[in-house]
Amino acid sequence: MDYIERVLEEVKRKNPNEAEFQQAATEILNGLRPVVERHPEYESAALLERFVEPERAIMFRVPWVDDNGKVHVNRGFRVQFNSAIGPYKGGLRFHPSVNLSIIKFLGLEQILKNSLTGLPIGGGKGGSDFDPKNKSEGEIMRFCQSFMTELYRHIGQDTDVPAGDIGVGGREIGYLFGQYKRIVDEHTGVLTGRGLSYGGSLARKEATGYGLVYMVEEALRCRGESLQGKTVVVSGSGNVAIYAVEKAQSLGAKVVAMYDSNGYIYDKKGIDLAVIKQIKEVERGRIKEYVSRVKGTEYHEGCNGIWNIPCDVALPCATQNEIDGESANALIKNGVKIVGEGANMPTTLEGIAAFQKAGVVFLPAKAANAGGVATSALEMAQSSARLFWTFEEVDRKLKSIMVNIYHAMDAAAEEYGVKGNYVSGANIAGFLKVADAMMAHGIV
Ligand code: NDP
């Protein structure tokens, strides 16, 4: 058993009920094998053992009262995983599936993603098993206030700066920020993804989706191609998906399918994004309403079928483990050329292996969706300086960060003998800086 296998055994032994965390640790550590072989000092410093153990994991009670006076109790989490290169940074997820395993997998990924941006941000993640669906405005607000009434004591603009994720958008960030400010009596950049009237950055809302497509376009450009005329399938219809579709369409691609957690729509003429925005952003409705508004389109119950639709580019932008080995093989059979992960860990280990074996260009989440957190860090910079940049300025910085990340992981893969393997390349490029900082800090 080599060093990595021993650490992974230990991860499994210590975290027996954490399947998602084990999956993320397996993907990351296996990708780091060439680095560890070149740096035997890491093993003597138990660097990987420290890397997979959060600096701190906070779990708390979130009681709230619904509109009928009934009391509910949810569970809140904040995992402050690694602050070697900067304050903890990472989103908050509100979804009934949230548990410690999911927050830890997201936090571990976040360390390397944040490092890849080249900006000084450490890794963290949080959230709750609260389900925002079918809740009134008042219920959402009271939940957010109760959540922040505990979380506030653990965060701060130089300590830990949360943002949004699944189920946490501009509305929730507003309520969370309002309660933080009320308790602490400080108007600081403690959360990102804030509204433009109270410290938010232009282009933050668009950043993850736009950034994903900037990276896909760069990968295609390096192969003498572009998105012009390509057929694209995007899963999800939330923040990341909508702005990935917007940017892909503006670069000449035809996006033919999207989904929400109930089912998918297929529009062979190309999706009308204004209709999707109206249903999802304005009405907070279900995607199946699209077919009653746009003629000649189809709706199918269930999500998996979306990966049977022939496409050149697949952009999974909803949630973890959306593409398993079977879906990956369906995409490959239909000629997919490039897969860009907008969501976190949307492809299973079997799916990744299938894409790599088939020579599909596979852009892993921690690189491909880093545009969101990168722009959050730009929001932090603007907050500290107490000034704002234009949309174009932020967008230009975002694009250059995404292009840089692509080349950093491409170069790392080549340098460490795994050319074209961007899973390894992204893990290595992100890890080296964190490892260097951890070594410099001594055994902490
Ligand atoms: P949203 O809540 O805005 O949207 C999530 C979308 O995914 C919705 O369409 C939702 O459908 C769908 N979805 C959620 N869970 C499932 C499921 N189990 N099966 C099928 N569909 C599902 O979230 P975001 O767009 O912000 O986040 C999407 C992904 O991107 C997540 O993995 C997140 O971690 C990642 N990410 C987000 C960033 C950001 O800046 N927002 C940054 C980096 C990564 P429904 O409406 O039916 O629930």
GROMACS .gro file of C-alpha atoms and ligand atoms in nm:
model
  492
    1MET     CA    1   0.000   0.000   0.000
    2ASP     CA    2   0.145   0.340  -0.090
    3TYR     CA    3   0.106   0.663   0.110
    4ILE     CA    4  -0.210   0.769  -0.075
    5GLU     CA    5  -0.379   0.430  -0.034
    6ARG     CA    6  -0.301   0.438   0.339
    7VAL     CA    7  -0.450   0.787   0.378
    8LEU     CA    8  -0.761   0.682   0.184
    9GLU     CA    9  -0.801   0.374   0.405
   10GLU     CA   10  -0.787   0.601   0.706
   11VAL     CA   11  -1.042   0.840   0.551
   12LYS     CA   12  -1.281   0.546   0.504
   13ARG     CA   13  -1.221   0.416   0.855
   14LYS     CA   14  -1.275   0.754   1.021
   15ASN     CA   15  -1.571   0.862   0.806
   16PRO     CA   16  -1.759   0.536   0.744
   17ASN     CA   17  -2.097   0.694   0.664
   18GLU     CA   18  -1.970   0.968   0.437
   19ALA     CA   19  -1.995   0.831   0.082
   20GLU     CA   20  -1.968   1.166  -0.097
   21PHE     CA   21  -1.670   1.274   0.113
   22GLN     CA   22  -1.495   0.943   0.046
   23GLN     CA   23  -1.566   0.982  -0.327
   24ALA     CA   24  -1.418   1.333  -0.340
   25ALA     CA   25  -1.113   1.232  -0.132
   26THR     CA   26  -1.052   0.933  -0.360
   27GLU     CA   27  -1.067   1.144  -0.675
   28ILE     CA   28  -0.844   1.416  -0.533
   29LEU     CA   29  -0.579   1.203  -0.363
   30ASN     CA   30  -0.540   0.962  -0.654
   31GLY     CA   31  -0.484   1.265  -0.878
   32LEU     CA   32  -0.205   1.380  -0.645
   33ARG     CA   33   0.004   1.062  -0.667
   34PRO     CA   34   0.269   1.211  -0.901
   35VAL     CA   35   0.314   1.509  -0.665
   36VAL     CA   36   0.354   1.296  -0.356
   37GLU     CA   37   0.610   1.079  -0.533
   38ARG     CA   38   0.815   1.392  -0.608
   39HIS     CA   39   0.778   1.532  -0.254
   40PRO     CA   40   0.858   1.263   0.007
   41GLU     CA   41   0.872   1.539   0.273
   42TYR     CA   42   0.492   1.560   0.256
   43GLU     CA   43   0.458   1.214   0.404
   44SER     CA   44   0.694   1.291   0.695
   45ALA     CA   45   0.486   1.601   0.769
   46ALA     CA   46   0.160   1.397   0.749
   47LEU     CA   47   0.048   1.659   0.503
   48LEU     CA   48  -0.227   1.455   0.336
   49GLU     CA   49  -0.365   1.335   0.669
   50ARG     CA   50  -0.395   1.700   0.773
   51PHE     CA   51  -0.531   1.803   0.432
   52VAL     CA   52  -0.831   1.564   0.455
   53GLU     CA   53  -0.921   1.665   0.811
   54PRO     CA   54  -1.123   1.989   0.841
   55GLU     CA   55  -0.968   2.253   1.065
   56ARG     CA   56  -1.312   2.286   1.222
   57ALA     CA   57  -1.664   2.149   1.160
   58ILE     CA   58  -1.957   2.326   1.321
   59MET     CA   59  -2.303   2.169   1.343
   60PHE     CA   60  -2.594   2.354   1.497
   61ARG     CA   61  -2.967   2.361   1.562
   62VAL     CA   62  -3.180   2.594   1.350
   63PRO     CA   63  -3.529   2.630   1.501
   64TRP     CA   64  -3.795   2.832   1.316
   65VAL     CA   65  -4.171   2.883   1.312
   66ASP     CA   66  -4.383   2.837   0.997
   67ASP     CA   67  -4.680   3.051   0.893
   68ASN     CA   68  -4.919   2.823   1.082
   69GLY     CA   69  -4.728   2.857   1.409
   70LYS     CA   70  -4.572   2.511   1.384
   71VAL     CA   71  -4.215   2.482   1.513
   72HIS     CA   72  -3.951   2.315   1.291
   73VAL     CA   73  -3.592   2.222   1.366
   74ASN     CA   74  -3.330   2.195   1.091
   75ARG     CA   75  -2.962   2.121   1.113
   76GLY     CA   76  -2.703   2.382   1.017
   77PHE     CA   77  -2.342   2.318   0.912
   78ARG     CA   78  -2.026   2.514   0.849
   79VAL     CA   79  -1.711   2.320   0.771
   80GLN     CA   80  -1.402   2.541   0.787
   81PHE     CA   81  -1.173   2.311   0.598
   82ASN     CA   82  -0.847   2.484   0.524
   83SER     CA   83  -0.725   2.841   0.580
   84ALA     CA   84  -0.362   2.795   0.470
   85ILE     CA   85  -0.381   3.047   0.185
   86GLY     CA   86  -0.661   3.278   0.301
   87PRO     CA   87  -0.987   3.307   0.496
   88TYR     CA   88  -1.231   3.017   0.452
   89LYS     CA   89  -1.453   3.076   0.151
   90GLY     CA   90  -1.734   2.868   0.005
   91GLY     CA   91  -2.109   2.863  -0.038
   92LEU     CA   92  -2.408   2.771   0.176
   93ARG     CA   93  -2.644   2.503   0.040
   94PHE     CA   94  -3.007   2.473   0.151
   95HIS     CA   95  -3.143   2.140   0.030
   96PRO     CA   96  -3.310   1.847   0.209
   97SER     CA   97  -3.023   1.616   0.109
   98VAL     CA   98  -2.762   1.822   0.296
   99ASN     CA   99  -2.560   1.631   0.557
  100LEU     CA  100  -2.207   1.637   0.693
  101SER     CA  101  -2.074   1.414   0.414
  102ILE     CA  102  -2.199   1.646   0.139
  103ILE     CA  103  -2.070   1.959   0.311
  104LYS     CA  104  -1.731   1.795   0.367
  105PHE     CA  105  -1.698   1.680   0.006
  106LEU     CA  106  -1.784   2.031  -0.111
  107GLY     CA  107  -1.541   2.186   0.139
  108LEU     CA  108  -1.253   1.960   0.034
  109GLU     CA  109  -1.308   2.042  -0.334
  110GLN     CA  110  -1.335   2.408  -0.247
  111ILE     CA  111  -0.979   2.422  -0.106
  112LEU     CA  112  -0.826   2.331  -0.441
  113LYS     CA  113  -1.075   2.529  -0.647
  114ASN     CA  114  -1.004   2.845  -0.450
  115SER     CA  115  -0.632   2.791  -0.482
  116LEU     CA  116  -0.668   2.748  -0.860
  117THR     CA  117  -0.822   3.094  -0.893
  118GLY     CA  118  -0.484   3.238  -0.791
  119LEU     CA  119  -0.661   3.452  -0.528
  120PRO     CA  120  -0.597   3.440  -0.150
  121ILE     CA  121  -0.894   3.233  -0.031
  122GLY     CA  122  -0.906   2.917   0.181
  123GLY     CA  123  -1.174   2.646   0.161
  124GLY     CA  124  -1.501   2.606   0.349
  125LYS     CA  125  -1.863   2.512   0.289
  126GLY     CA  126  -2.189   2.511   0.481
  127GLY     CA  127  -2.562   2.484   0.464
  128SER     CA  128  -2.870   2.317   0.601
  129ASP     CA  129  -3.113   2.036   0.530
  130PHE     CA  130  -3.384   2.303   0.507
  131ASP     CA  131  -3.595   2.278   0.189
  132PRO     CA  132  -3.676   2.625   0.052
  133LYS     CA  133  -3.932   2.482  -0.194
  134ASN     CA  134  -4.295   2.577  -0.125
  135LYS     CA  135  -4.201   2.809   0.161
  136SER     CA  136  -4.344   3.159   0.193
  137GLU     CA  137  -4.124   3.470   0.189
  138GLY     CA  138  -4.178   3.503   0.563
  139GLU     CA  139  -4.072   3.144   0.628
  140ILE     CA  140  -3.756   3.183   0.417
  141MET     CA  141  -3.670   3.504   0.602
  142ARG     CA  142  -3.726   3.357   0.948
  143PHE     CA  143  -3.522   3.050   0.862
  144CYS     CA  144  -3.232   3.262   0.731
  145GLN     CA  145  -3.243   3.479   1.044
  146SER     CA  146  -3.237   3.178   1.274
  147PHE     CA  147  -2.951   3.020   1.074
  148MET     CA  148  -2.744   3.339   1.097
  149THR     CA  149  -2.817   3.382   1.467
  150GLU     CA  150  -2.578   3.093   1.524
  151LEU     CA  151  -2.350   3.123   1.222
  152TYR     CA  152  -2.254   3.487   1.284
  153ARG     CA  153  -2.014   3.400   1.566
  154HIS     CA  154  -1.804   3.178   1.338
  155ILE     CA  155  -1.764   3.405   1.033
  156GLY     CA  156  -1.616   3.744   0.947
  157GLN     CA  157  -1.465   3.924   0.648
  158ASP     CA  158  -1.113   3.808   0.743
  159THR     CA  159  -1.216   3.472   0.893
  160ASP     CA  160  -1.478   3.300   0.683
  161VAL     CA  161  -1.685   3.448   0.400
  162PRO     CA  162  -1.983   3.234   0.290
  163ALA     CA  163  -2.175   3.277  -0.037
  164GLY     CA  164  -2.468   3.108  -0.215
  165ASP     CA  165  -2.505   2.757  -0.356
  166ILE     CA  166  -2.807   2.534  -0.427
  167GLY     CA  167  -3.115   2.692  -0.270
  168VAL     CA  168  -2.928   3.004  -0.160
  169GLY     CA  169  -2.952   3.290  -0.410
  170GLY     CA  170  -2.976   3.668  -0.387
  171ARG     CA  171  -3.290   3.662  -0.172
  172GLU     CA  172  -3.142   3.433   0.095
  173ILE     CA  173  -2.807   3.618   0.097
  174GLY     CA  174  -3.004   3.939   0.160
  175TYR     CA  175  -3.182   3.796   0.465
  176LEU     CA  176  -2.862   3.636   0.597
  177PHE     CA  177  -2.669   3.961   0.556
  178GLY     CA  178  -2.946   4.167   0.718
  179GLN     CA  179  -2.939   3.948   1.028
  180TYR     CA  180  -2.557   3.945   1.047
  181LYS     CA  181  -2.543   4.324   1.028
  182ARG     CA  182  -2.812   4.355   1.293
  183ILE     CA  183  -2.629   4.128   1.539
  184VAL     CA  184  -2.269   4.237   1.481
  185ASP     CA  185  -2.340   4.599   1.392
  186GLU     CA  186  -2.091   4.599   1.107
  187HIS     CA  187  -2.144   4.649   0.735
  188THR     CA  188  -1.860   4.440   0.596
  189GLY     CA  189  -1.798   4.197   0.311
  190VAL     CA  190  -1.884   3.899   0.533
  191LEU     CA  191  -2.098   3.734   0.263
  192THR     CA  192  -2.058   3.746  -0.114
  193GLY     CA  193  -2.327   3.731  -0.378
  194ARG     CA  194  -2.478   4.039  -0.211
  195GLY     CA  195  -2.725   4.264  -0.390
  196LEU     CA  196  -2.580   4.556  -0.584
  197SER     CA  197  -2.738   4.811  -0.348
  198TYR     CA  198  -2.549   4.679  -0.044
  199GLY     CA  199  -2.201   4.588  -0.156
  200GLY     CA  200  -2.241   4.319  -0.422
  201SER     CA  201  -2.033   4.295  -0.736
  202LEU     CA  202  -2.157   4.330  -1.090
  203ALA     CA  203  -2.127   4.001  -1.281
  204ARG     CA  204  -2.127   3.783  -0.967
  205LYS     CA  205  -2.467   3.638  -1.056
  206GLU     CA  206  -2.345   3.545  -1.404
  207ALA     CA  207  -1.995   3.442  -1.299
  208THR     CA  208  -2.012   3.065  -1.251
  209GLY     CA  209  -2.203   2.997  -1.573
  210TYR     CA  210  -2.007   3.249  -1.780
  211GLY     CA  211  -1.678   3.124  -1.635
  212LEU     CA  212  -1.763   2.764  -1.724
  213VAL     CA  213  -1.828   2.859  -2.084
  214TYR     CA  214  -1.513   3.074  -2.103
  215MET     CA  215  -1.313   2.767  -2.008
  216VAL     CA  216  -1.495   2.542  -2.257
  217GLU     CA  217  -1.432   2.800  -2.529
  218GLU     CA  218  -1.060   2.816  -2.442
  219ALA     CA  219  -1.032   2.435  -2.449
  220LEU     CA  220  -1.198   2.435  -2.791
  221ARG     CA  221  -0.982   2.726  -2.915
  222CYS     CA  222  -0.668   2.531  -2.823
  223ARG     CA  223  -0.798   2.252  -3.049
  224GLY     CA  224  -0.872   2.485  -3.341
  225GLU     CA  225  -1.247   2.490  -3.270
  226SER     CA  226  -1.511   2.709  -3.106
  227LEU     CA  227  -1.863   2.691  -2.966
  228GLN     CA  228  -2.007   2.840  -3.285
  229GLY     CA  229  -2.266   2.596  -3.422
  230LYS     CA  230  -2.213   2.334  -3.149
  231THR     CA  231  -2.508   2.153  -2.991
  232VAL     CA  232  -2.508   2.177  -2.613
  233VAL     CA  233  -2.701   2.001  -2.335
  234VAL     CA  234  -2.714   2.172  -1.995
  235SER     CA  235  -2.857   2.008  -1.685
  236GLY     CA  236  -3.022   2.216  -1.415
  237SER     CA  237  -3.204   2.544  -1.456
  238GLY     CA  238  -3.070   2.737  -1.159
  239ASN     CA  239  -2.810   3.008  -1.130
  240VAL     CA  240  -2.520   2.821  -1.288
  241ALA     CA  241  -2.723   2.659  -1.567
  242ILE     CA  242  -2.904   2.976  -1.676
  243TYR     CA  243  -2.588   3.184  -1.716
  244ALA     CA  244  -2.399   2.899  -1.881
  245VAL     CA  245  -2.678   2.885  -2.139
  246GLU     CA  246  -2.672   3.264  -2.182
  247LYS     CA  247  -2.298   3.273  -2.254
  248ALA     CA  248  -2.299   2.959  -2.471
  249GLN     CA  249  -2.579   3.106  -2.684
  250SER     CA  250  -2.399   3.437  -2.716
  251LEU     CA  251  -2.098   3.247  -2.854
  252GLY     CA  252  -2.312   3.082  -3.120
  253ALA     CA  253  -2.395   2.747  -2.960
  254LYS     CA  254  -2.738   2.586  -2.977
  255VAL     CA  255  -2.856   2.468  -2.634
  256VAL     CA  256  -3.128   2.207  -2.683
  257ALA     CA  257  -3.207   2.072  -2.334
  258MET     CA  258  -3.220   2.168  -1.966
  259TYR     CA  259  -3.382   2.019  -1.654
  260ASP     CA  260  -3.499   2.074  -1.302
  261SER     CA  261  -3.531   1.803  -1.040
  262ASN     CA  262  -3.860   1.678  -1.190
  263GLY     CA  263  -3.777   1.637  -1.556
  264TYR     CA  264  -3.616   1.777  -1.870
  265ILE     CA  265  -3.721   1.985  -2.168
  266TYR     CA  266  -3.601   1.933  -2.523
  267ASP     CA  267  -3.623   2.214  -2.777
  268LYS     CA  268  -3.454   2.117  -3.100
  269LYS     CA  269  -3.465   2.477  -3.230
  270GLY     CA  270  -3.264   2.598  -2.933
  271ILE     CA  271  -3.391   2.698  -2.590
  272ASP     CA  272  -3.559   3.037  -2.546
  273LEU     CA  273  -3.374   3.153  -2.236
  274ALA     CA  274  -3.606   3.447  -2.169
  275VAL     CA  275  -3.887   3.195  -2.108
  276ILE     CA  276  -3.667   2.991  -1.872
  277LYS     CA  277  -3.567   3.303  -1.678
  278GLN     CA  278  -3.931   3.406  -1.644
  279ILE     CA  279  -4.032   3.060  -1.513
  280LYS     CA  280  -3.730   2.999  -1.289
  281GLU     CA  281  -3.606   3.340  -1.173
  282VAL     CA  282  -3.931   3.538  -1.165
  283GLU     CA  283  -4.208   3.284  -1.098
  284ARG     CA  284  -3.991   3.020  -0.921
  285GLY     CA  285  -4.196   2.764  -1.115
  286ARG     CA  286  -4.128   2.422  -1.270
  287ILE     CA  287  -3.946   2.374  -1.599
  288LYS     CA  288  -4.228   2.168  -1.749
  289GLU     CA  289  -4.420   2.496  -1.793
  290TYR     CA  290  -4.182   2.570  -2.082
  291VAL     CA  291  -4.367   2.335  -2.319
  292SER     CA  292  -4.696   2.517  -2.275
  293ARG     CA  293  -4.524   2.846  -2.365
  294VAL     CA  294  -4.298   2.740  -2.653
  295LYS     CA  295  -4.449   2.539  -2.938
  296GLY     CA  296  -4.291   2.223  -3.076
  297THR     CA  297  -4.099   2.135  -2.758
  298GLU     CA  298  -4.097   1.826  -2.539
  299TYR     CA  299  -4.104   1.759  -2.165
  300HIS     CA  300  -3.998   1.426  -2.013
  301GLU     CA  301  -4.042   1.326  -1.650
  302GLY     CA  302  -3.718   1.224  -1.477
  303CYS     CA  303  -3.371   1.360  -1.537
  304ASN     CA  304  -3.140   1.086  -1.663
  305GLY     CA  305  -3.284   1.074  -2.016
  306ILE     CA  306  -3.127   1.412  -2.089
  307TRP     CA  307  -2.788   1.244  -2.142
  308ASN     CA  308  -2.929   1.037  -2.429
  309ILE     CA  309  -2.974   1.353  -2.636
  310PRO     CA  310  -2.694   1.379  -2.895
  311CYS     CA  311  -2.468   1.680  -2.831
  312ASP     CA  312  -2.114   1.808  -2.888
  313VAL     CA  313  -2.086   1.967  -2.545
  314ALA     CA  314  -2.240   1.851  -2.214
  315LEU     CA  315  -2.254   2.092  -1.921
  316PRO     CA  316  -2.387   1.928  -1.603
  317CYS     CA  317  -2.491   2.225  -1.386
  318ALA     CA  318  -2.735   2.087  -1.125
  319THR     CA  319  -2.591   1.864  -0.853
  320GLN     CA  320  -2.350   1.582  -0.760
  321ASN     CA  321  -2.350   1.244  -0.937
  322GLU     CA  322  -2.579   1.343  -1.225
  323ILE     CA  323  -2.370   1.155  -1.483
  324ASP     CA  324  -2.293   0.795  -1.395
  325GLY     CA  325  -2.105   0.542  -1.608
  326GLU     CA  326  -2.415   0.458  -1.810
  327SER     CA  327  -2.500   0.822  -1.889
  328ALA     CA  328  -2.135   0.889  -1.976
  329ASN     CA  329  -2.138   0.597  -2.220
  330ALA     CA  330  -2.460   0.725  -2.380
  331LEU     CA  331  -2.299   1.067  -2.431
  332ILE     CA  332  -1.984   0.908  -2.574
  333LYS     CA  333  -2.187   0.690  -2.811
  334ASN     CA  334  -2.362   1.001  -2.941
  335GLY     CA  335  -2.033   1.178  -3.008
  336VAL     CA  336  -1.986   1.421  -2.718
  337LYS     CA  337  -1.652   1.603  -2.756
  338ILE     CA  338  -1.624   1.801  -2.436
  339VAL     CA  339  -1.775   1.787  -2.087
  340GLY     CA  340  -1.752   2.089  -1.859
  341GLU     CA  341  -1.865   2.045  -1.501
  342GLY     CA  342  -2.066   2.347  -1.382
  343ALA     CA  343  -2.200   2.167  -1.076
  344ASN     CA  344  -1.977   2.021  -0.805
  345MET     CA  345  -1.885   1.654  -0.864
  346PRO     CA  346  -2.168   1.595  -1.116
  347THR     CA  347  -1.981   1.299  -1.267
  348THR     CA  348  -1.924   0.974  -1.080
  349LEU     CA  349  -1.578   0.813  -1.074
  350GLU     CA  350  -1.703   0.558  -1.334
  351GLY     CA  351  -1.831   0.840  -1.555
  352ILE     CA  352  -1.497   1.024  -1.541
  353ALA     CA  353  -1.307   0.705  -1.625
  354ALA     CA  354  -1.534   0.644  -1.926
  355PHE     CA  355  -1.484   0.998  -2.062
  356GLN     CA  356  -1.109   0.980  -2.017
  357LYS     CA  357  -1.085   0.640  -2.182
  358ALA     CA  358  -1.287   0.767  -2.479
  359GLY     CA  359  -1.064   1.076  -2.518
  360VAL     CA  360  -1.344   1.322  -2.436
  361VAL     CA  361  -1.205   1.655  -2.311
  362PHE     CA  362  -1.316   1.652  -1.947
  363LEU     CA  363  -1.303   1.981  -1.753
  364PRO     CA  364  -1.348   1.902  -1.381
  365ALA     CA  365  -1.565   2.112  -1.153
  366LYS     CA  366  -1.294   2.254  -0.934
  367ALA     CA  367  -1.148   2.425  -1.239
  368ALA     CA  368  -1.451   2.471  -1.462
  369ASN     CA  369  -1.687   2.623  -1.204
  370ALA     CA  370  -1.424   2.830  -1.020
  371GLY     CA  371  -1.551   3.148  -1.185
  372GLY     CA  372  -1.815   3.191  -0.913
  373VAL     CA  373  -1.579   3.189  -0.621
  374ALA     CA  374  -1.319   3.388  -0.817
  375THR     CA  375  -1.574   3.663  -0.868
  376SER     CA  376  -1.671   3.637  -0.501
  377ALA     CA  377  -1.306   3.710  -0.422
  378LEU     CA  378  -1.327   4.008  -0.658
  379GLU     CA  379  -1.636   4.116  -0.461
  380MET     CA  380  -1.426   4.091  -0.140
  381ALA     CA  381  -1.156   4.308  -0.300
  382GLN     CA  382  -1.412   4.571  -0.400
  383SER     CA  383  -1.566   4.561  -0.048
  384SER     CA  384  -1.228   4.616   0.117
  385ALA     CA  385  -1.143   4.901  -0.117
  386ARG     CA  386  -1.496   5.043  -0.083
  387LEU     CA  387  -1.530   5.096  -0.456
  388PHE     CA  388  -1.693   4.917  -0.747
  389TRP     CA  389  -1.574   4.799  -1.083
  390THR     CA  390  -1.788   4.801  -1.399
  391PHE     CA  391  -1.952   4.484  -1.533
  392GLU     CA  392  -1.700   4.479  -1.819
  393GLU     CA  393  -1.406   4.508  -1.580
  394VAL     CA  394  -1.523   4.220  -1.360
  395ASP     CA  395  -1.614   4.010  -1.664
  396ARG     CA  396  -1.270   4.071  -1.820
  397LYS     CA  397  -1.097   3.964  -1.498
  398LEU     CA  398  -1.323   3.656  -1.477
  399LYS     CA  399  -1.240   3.553  -1.832
  400SER     CA  400  -0.870   3.594  -1.776
  401ILE     CA  401  -0.888   3.389  -1.453
  402MET     CA  402  -1.071   3.105  -1.634
  403VAL     CA  403  -0.821   3.103  -1.921
  404ASN     CA  404  -0.534   3.101  -1.668
  405ILE     CA  405  -0.687   2.810  -1.475
  406TYR     CA  406  -0.725   2.612  -1.796
  407HIS     CA  407  -0.358   2.660  -1.883
  408ALA     CA  408  -0.243   2.599  -1.524
  409MET     CA  409  -0.412   2.259  -1.510
  410ASP     CA  410  -0.306   2.174  -1.864
  411ALA     CA  411   0.059   2.257  -1.780
  412ALA     CA  412   0.046   2.073  -1.445
  413ALA     CA  413  -0.091   1.761  -1.615
  414GLU     CA  414   0.188   1.771  -1.871
  415GLU     CA  415   0.462   1.843  -1.615
  416TYR     CA  416   0.355   1.551  -1.398
  417GLY     CA  417   0.333   1.303  -1.685
  418VAL     CA  418  -0.047   1.283  -1.724
  419LYS     CA  419  -0.097   1.508  -2.028
  420GLY     CA  420  -0.462   1.582  -2.108
  421ASN     CA  421  -0.581   1.446  -1.772
  422TYR     CA  422  -0.735   1.762  -1.632
  423VAL     CA  423  -0.869   1.587  -1.322
  424SER     CA  424  -0.513   1.528  -1.211
  425GLY     CA  425  -0.393   1.857  -1.358
  426ALA     CA  426  -0.647   2.062  -1.159
  427ASN     CA  427  -0.581   1.870  -0.839
  428ILE     CA  428  -0.206   1.914  -0.874
  429ALA     CA  429  -0.212   2.282  -0.975
  430GLY     CA  430  -0.449   2.365  -0.687
  431PHE     CA  431  -0.270   2.151  -0.431
  432LEU     CA  432   0.089   2.273  -0.477
  433LYS     CA  433   0.021   2.622  -0.342
  434VAL     CA  434  -0.181   2.493  -0.046
  435ALA     CA  435   0.086   2.234   0.033
  436ASP     CA  436   0.360   2.495   0.016
  437ALA     CA  437   0.171   2.722   0.259
  438MET     CA  438   0.093   2.433   0.496
  439MET     CA  439   0.459   2.328   0.501
  440ALA     CA  440   0.562   2.688   0.574
  441HIS     CA  441   0.320   2.709   0.869
  442GLY     CA  442   0.469   2.409   1.053
  443ILE     CA  443   0.260   2.135   1.214
  444VAL     CA  444  -0.071   2.316   1.263
  445NDP     P1  445  -2.963   2.652  -0.785
  445NDP     O1  446  -3.033   2.620  -0.660
  445NDP     O2  447  -2.973   2.790  -0.841
  445NDP     O3  448  -3.006   2.551  -0.900
  445NDP     C1  449  -2.992   2.413  -0.886
  445NDP     C2  450  -3.056   2.346  -1.005
  445NDP     O4  451  -3.026   2.208  -1.002
  445NDP     C3  452  -3.207   2.358  -1.008
  445NDP     O5  453  -3.252   2.357  -1.140
  445NDP     C4  454  -3.249   2.231  -0.934
  445NDP     O6  455  -3.379   2.186  -0.967
  445NDP     C5  456  -3.146   2.133  -0.986
  445NDP     N1  457  -3.125   2.025  -0.891
  445NDP     C6  458  -3.087   2.035  -0.762
  445NDP     N2  459  -3.079   1.914  -0.705
  445NDP     C7  460  -3.113   1.826  -0.801
  445NDP     C8  461  -3.125   1.686  -0.806
  445NDP     N3  462  -3.098   1.610  -0.698
  445NDP     N4  463  -3.162   1.628  -0.922
  445NDP     C9  464  -3.189   1.702  -1.031
  445NDP     N5  465  -3.180   1.837  -1.032
  445NDP    C10  466  -3.142   1.896  -0.921
  445NDP     O7  467  -2.809   2.614  -0.760
  445NDP     P2  468  -2.680   2.663  -0.837
  445NDP     O8  469  -2.710   2.681  -0.981
  445NDP     O9  470  -2.620   2.775  -0.761
  445NDP    O10  471  -2.582   2.539  -0.817
  445NDP    C11  472  -2.581   2.427  -0.906
  445NDP    C12  473  -2.451   2.350  -0.890
  445NDP    O11  474  -2.340   2.436  -0.916
  445NDP    C13  475  -2.427   2.293  -0.750
  445NDP    O12  476  -2.355   2.172  -0.762
  445NDP    C14  477  -2.336   2.398  -0.687
  445NDP    O13  478  -2.258   2.345  -0.582
  445NDP    C15  479  -2.250   2.435  -0.806
  445NDP     N6  480  -2.184   2.564  -0.796
  445NDP    C16  481  -2.255   2.680  -0.780
  445NDP    C17  482  -2.189   2.801  -0.776
  445NDP    C18  483  -2.262   2.930  -0.771
  445NDP    O14  484  -2.198   3.035  -0.786
  445NDP     N7  485  -2.393   2.932  -0.752
  445NDP    C19  486  -2.042   2.808  -0.780
  445NDP    C20  487  -1.978   2.682  -0.806
  445NDP    C21  488  -2.048   2.566  -0.810
  445NDP     P3  489  -3.505   2.229  -0.874
  445NDP    O15  490  -3.532   2.373  -0.909
  445NDP    O16  491  -3.612   2.136  -0.914
  445NDP    O17  492  -3.459   2.210  -0.732
   0.00000   0.00000   0.00000
